[in-house]
mmCIF file of C-alpha atoms in Angstrom:
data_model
loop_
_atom_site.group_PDB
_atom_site.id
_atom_site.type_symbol
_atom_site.label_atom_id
_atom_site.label_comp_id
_atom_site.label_asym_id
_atom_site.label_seq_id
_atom_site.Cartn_x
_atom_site.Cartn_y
_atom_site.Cartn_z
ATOM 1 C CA UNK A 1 -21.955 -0.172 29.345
ATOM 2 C CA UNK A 2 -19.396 2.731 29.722
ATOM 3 C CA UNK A 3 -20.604 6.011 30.136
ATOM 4 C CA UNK A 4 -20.437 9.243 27.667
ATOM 5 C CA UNK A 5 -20.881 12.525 28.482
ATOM 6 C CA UNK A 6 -24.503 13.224 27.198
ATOM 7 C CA UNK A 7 -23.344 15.536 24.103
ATOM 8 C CA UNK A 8 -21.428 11.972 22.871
ATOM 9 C CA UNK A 9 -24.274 9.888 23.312
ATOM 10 C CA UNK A 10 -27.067 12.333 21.413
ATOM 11 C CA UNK A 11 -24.810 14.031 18.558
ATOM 12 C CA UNK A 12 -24.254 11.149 15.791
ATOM 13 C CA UNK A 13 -23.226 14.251 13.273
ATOM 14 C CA UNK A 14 -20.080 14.888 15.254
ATOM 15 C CA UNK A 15 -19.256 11.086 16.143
ATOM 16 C CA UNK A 16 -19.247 11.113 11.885
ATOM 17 C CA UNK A 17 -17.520 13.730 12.333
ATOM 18 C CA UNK A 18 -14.698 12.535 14.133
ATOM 19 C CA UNK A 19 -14.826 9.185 12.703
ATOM 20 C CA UNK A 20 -14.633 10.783 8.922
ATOM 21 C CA UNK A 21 -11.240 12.963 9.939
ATOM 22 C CA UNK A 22 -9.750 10.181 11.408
ATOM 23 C CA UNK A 23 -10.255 7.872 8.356
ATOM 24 C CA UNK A 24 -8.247 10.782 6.538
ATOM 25 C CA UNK A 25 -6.110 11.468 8.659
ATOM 26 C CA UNK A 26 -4.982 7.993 8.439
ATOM 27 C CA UNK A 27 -5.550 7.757 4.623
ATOM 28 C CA UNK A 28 -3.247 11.095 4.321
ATOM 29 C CA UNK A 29 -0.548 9.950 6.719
ATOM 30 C CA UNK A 30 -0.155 6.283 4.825
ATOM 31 C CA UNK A 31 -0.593 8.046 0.997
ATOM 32 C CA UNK A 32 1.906 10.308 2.096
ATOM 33 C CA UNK A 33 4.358 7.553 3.705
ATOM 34 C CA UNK A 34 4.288 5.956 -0.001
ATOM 35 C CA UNK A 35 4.978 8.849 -1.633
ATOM 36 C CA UNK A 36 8.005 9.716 -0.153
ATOM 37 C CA UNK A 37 9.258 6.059 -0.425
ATOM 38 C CA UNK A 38 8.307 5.766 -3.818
ATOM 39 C CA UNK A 39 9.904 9.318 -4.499
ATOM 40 C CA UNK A 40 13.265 8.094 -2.673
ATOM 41 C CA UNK A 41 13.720 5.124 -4.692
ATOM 42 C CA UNK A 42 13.098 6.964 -8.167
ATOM 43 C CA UNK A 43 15.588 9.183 -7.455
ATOM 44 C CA UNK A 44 18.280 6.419 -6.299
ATOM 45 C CA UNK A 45 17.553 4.855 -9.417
ATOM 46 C CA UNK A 46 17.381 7.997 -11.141
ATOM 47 C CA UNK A 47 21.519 8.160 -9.673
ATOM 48 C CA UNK A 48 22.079 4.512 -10.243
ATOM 49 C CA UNK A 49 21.071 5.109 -14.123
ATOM 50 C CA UNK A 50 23.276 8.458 -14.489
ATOM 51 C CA UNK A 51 26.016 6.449 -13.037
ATOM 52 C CA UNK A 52 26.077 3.228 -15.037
ATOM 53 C CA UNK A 53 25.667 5.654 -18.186
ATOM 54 C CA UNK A 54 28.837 8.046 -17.119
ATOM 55 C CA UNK A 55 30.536 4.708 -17.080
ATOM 56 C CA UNK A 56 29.757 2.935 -20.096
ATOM 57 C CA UNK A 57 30.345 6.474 -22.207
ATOM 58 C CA UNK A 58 33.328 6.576 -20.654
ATOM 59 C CA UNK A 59 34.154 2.792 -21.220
ATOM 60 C CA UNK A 60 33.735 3.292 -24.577
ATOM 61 C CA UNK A 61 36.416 6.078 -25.005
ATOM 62 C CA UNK A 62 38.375 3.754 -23.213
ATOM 63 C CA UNK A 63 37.909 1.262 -25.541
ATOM 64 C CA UNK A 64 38.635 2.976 -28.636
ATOM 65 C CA UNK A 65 41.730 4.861 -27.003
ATOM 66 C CA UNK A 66 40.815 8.662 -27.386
ATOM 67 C CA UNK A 67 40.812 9.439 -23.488
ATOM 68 C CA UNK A 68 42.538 12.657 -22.397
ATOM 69 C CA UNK A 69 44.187 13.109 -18.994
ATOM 70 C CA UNK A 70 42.225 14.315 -17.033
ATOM 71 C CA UNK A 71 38.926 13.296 -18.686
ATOM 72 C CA UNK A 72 37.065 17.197 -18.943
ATOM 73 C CA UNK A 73 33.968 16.755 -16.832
ATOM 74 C CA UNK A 74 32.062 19.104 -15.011
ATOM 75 C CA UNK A 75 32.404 20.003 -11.509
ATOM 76 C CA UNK A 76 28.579 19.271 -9.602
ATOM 77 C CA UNK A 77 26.512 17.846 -7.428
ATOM 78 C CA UNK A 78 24.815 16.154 -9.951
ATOM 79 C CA UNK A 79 27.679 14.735 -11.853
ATOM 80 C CA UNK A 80 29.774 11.521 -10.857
ATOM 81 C CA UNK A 81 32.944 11.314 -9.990
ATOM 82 C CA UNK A 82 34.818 9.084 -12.165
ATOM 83 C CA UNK A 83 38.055 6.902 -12.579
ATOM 84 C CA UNK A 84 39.909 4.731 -14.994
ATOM 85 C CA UNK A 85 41.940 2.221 -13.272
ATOM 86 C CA UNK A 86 44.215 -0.485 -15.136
ATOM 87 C CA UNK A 87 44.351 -4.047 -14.644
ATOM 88 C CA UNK A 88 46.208 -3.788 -11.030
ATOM 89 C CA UNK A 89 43.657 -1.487 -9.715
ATOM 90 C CA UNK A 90 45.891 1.868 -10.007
ATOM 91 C CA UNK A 91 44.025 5.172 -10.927
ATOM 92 C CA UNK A 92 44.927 5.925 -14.840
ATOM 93 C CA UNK A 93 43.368 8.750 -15.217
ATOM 94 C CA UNK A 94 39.839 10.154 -13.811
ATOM 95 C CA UNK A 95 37.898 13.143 -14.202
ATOM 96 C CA UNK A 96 40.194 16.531 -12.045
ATOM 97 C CA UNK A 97 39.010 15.996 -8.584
ATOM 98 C CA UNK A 98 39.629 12.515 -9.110
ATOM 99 C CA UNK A 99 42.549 11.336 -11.489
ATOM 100 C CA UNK A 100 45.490 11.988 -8.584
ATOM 101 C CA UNK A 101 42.726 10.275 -5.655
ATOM 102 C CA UNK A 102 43.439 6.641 -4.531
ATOM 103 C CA UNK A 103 40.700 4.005 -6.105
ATOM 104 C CA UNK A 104 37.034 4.565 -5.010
ATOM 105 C CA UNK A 105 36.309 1.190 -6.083
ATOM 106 C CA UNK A 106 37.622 -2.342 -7.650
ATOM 107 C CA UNK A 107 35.469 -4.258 -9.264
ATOM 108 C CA UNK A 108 36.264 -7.974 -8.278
ATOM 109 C CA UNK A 109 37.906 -10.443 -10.473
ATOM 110 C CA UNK A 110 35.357 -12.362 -12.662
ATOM 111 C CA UNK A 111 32.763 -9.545 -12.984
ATOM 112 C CA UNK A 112 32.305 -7.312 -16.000
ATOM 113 C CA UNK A 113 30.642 -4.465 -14.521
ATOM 114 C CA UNK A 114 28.653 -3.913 -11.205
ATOM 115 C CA UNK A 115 26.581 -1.281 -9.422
ATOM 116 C CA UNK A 116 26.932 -1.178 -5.203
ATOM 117 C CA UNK A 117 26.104 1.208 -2.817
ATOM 118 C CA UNK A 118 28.968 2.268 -0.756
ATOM 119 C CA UNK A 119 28.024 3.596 2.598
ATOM 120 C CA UNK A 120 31.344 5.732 2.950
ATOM 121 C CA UNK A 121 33.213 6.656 0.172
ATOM 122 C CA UNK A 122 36.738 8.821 1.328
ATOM 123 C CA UNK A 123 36.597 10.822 -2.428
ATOM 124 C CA UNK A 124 33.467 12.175 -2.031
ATOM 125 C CA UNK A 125 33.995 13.290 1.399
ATOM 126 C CA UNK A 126 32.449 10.354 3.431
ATOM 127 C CA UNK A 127 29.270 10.335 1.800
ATOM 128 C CA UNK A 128 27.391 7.424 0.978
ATOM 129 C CA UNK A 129 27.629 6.853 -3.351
ATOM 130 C CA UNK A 130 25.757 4.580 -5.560
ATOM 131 C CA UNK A 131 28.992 3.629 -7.479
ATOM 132 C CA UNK A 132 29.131 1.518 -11.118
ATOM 133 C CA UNK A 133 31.838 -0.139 -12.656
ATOM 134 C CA UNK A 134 32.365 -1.933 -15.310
ATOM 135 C CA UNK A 135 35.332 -3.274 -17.440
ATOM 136 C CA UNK A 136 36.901 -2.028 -21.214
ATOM 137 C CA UNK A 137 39.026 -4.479 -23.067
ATOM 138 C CA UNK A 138 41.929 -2.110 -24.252
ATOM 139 C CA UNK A 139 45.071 -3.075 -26.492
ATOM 140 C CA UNK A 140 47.056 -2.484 -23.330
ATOM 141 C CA UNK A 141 44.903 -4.978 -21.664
ATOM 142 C CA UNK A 142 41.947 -4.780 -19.456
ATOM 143 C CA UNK A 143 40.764 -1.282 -17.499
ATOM 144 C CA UNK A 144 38.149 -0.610 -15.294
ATOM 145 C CA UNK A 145 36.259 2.414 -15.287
ATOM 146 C CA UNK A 146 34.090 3.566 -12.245
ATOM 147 C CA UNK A 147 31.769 6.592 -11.562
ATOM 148 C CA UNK A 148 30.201 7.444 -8.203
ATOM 149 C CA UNK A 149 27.740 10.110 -7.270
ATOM 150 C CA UNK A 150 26.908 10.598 -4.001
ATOM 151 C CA UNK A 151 23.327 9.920 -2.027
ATOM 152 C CA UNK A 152 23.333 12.758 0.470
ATOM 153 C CA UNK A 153 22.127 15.013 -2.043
ATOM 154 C CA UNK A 154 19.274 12.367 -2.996
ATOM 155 C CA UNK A 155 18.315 12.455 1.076
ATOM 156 C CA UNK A 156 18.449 15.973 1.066
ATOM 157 C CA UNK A 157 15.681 15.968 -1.535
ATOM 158 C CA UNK A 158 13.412 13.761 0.108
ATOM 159 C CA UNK A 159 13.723 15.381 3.703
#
């Protein structure tokens, strides 16, 4: 039988003691784990959502041909990024960081629309960018319209 020092062996308040703050400590640190993951992923979807509906607004204009060049957006963290490319993946148009900027993504052939994570996007300075596309028939033919927002700022929240 190992040996305590004699305060161990005769105190059963403080072995409760230290028993009942290391249950919570444990409780906290696991509670608080799933907080913060549960808090990171409503905020990516959070992006994801303001994303696919920048797009589909967008799409729409698109659509029924009332689109100026640039498209007037705000400039924020907040706000995607957003492009119109035509049916040969060339930038059309996009909002004025953006329009004159080489494609952030394609959608590929056979898809209608798509949301991906991009883990470096050049436009919005390297960052990492949930990024949705999705495709507007036009007179003119088909044209894809994409908006990106980047992640770091979602990170930054969390952290």
């Amino acid at each position: 039988m190992p040996r305590f020092p004699p305060r161990w062996r005769s105190s059963l308040r403080l072995r409760l003691t230290v028993a009942g703050v290391s249950l919570a400590a444990a409780i906290f640190a696991i509670g608080g784990a799933v907080t913060i993951t549960l808090y990171s992923r409503s905020l990516t979807l959070s992006m994801q959502h303001s994303t696919e509906q920048t797009a589909t607004a967008i799409a729409k204009r698109v659509a029924d041909q009332w689109l100026p060049d640039p498209i007037p957006m705000p400039d924020g963290p907040d706000v995607p990024r957003v492009q119109v490319l035509d049916s040969r993946g060339s930038v059309v148009t996009g909002d004025p960081s953006s329009a004159g900027q080489p494609a952030m993504y394609r959608l590929p052939a056979g898809l209608s629309q798509r949301q991906v994570t991009i883990g470096r996007l050049p436009l919005l300075g390297g960052a990492s960018a949930t990024v949705y596309a999705v495709r507007a028939e036009t007179p003119g033919g088909q044209e894809t319209v994409v908006a990106a927002l980047p992640l770091s700022g979602d990170r930054k929240s969390v952290v």
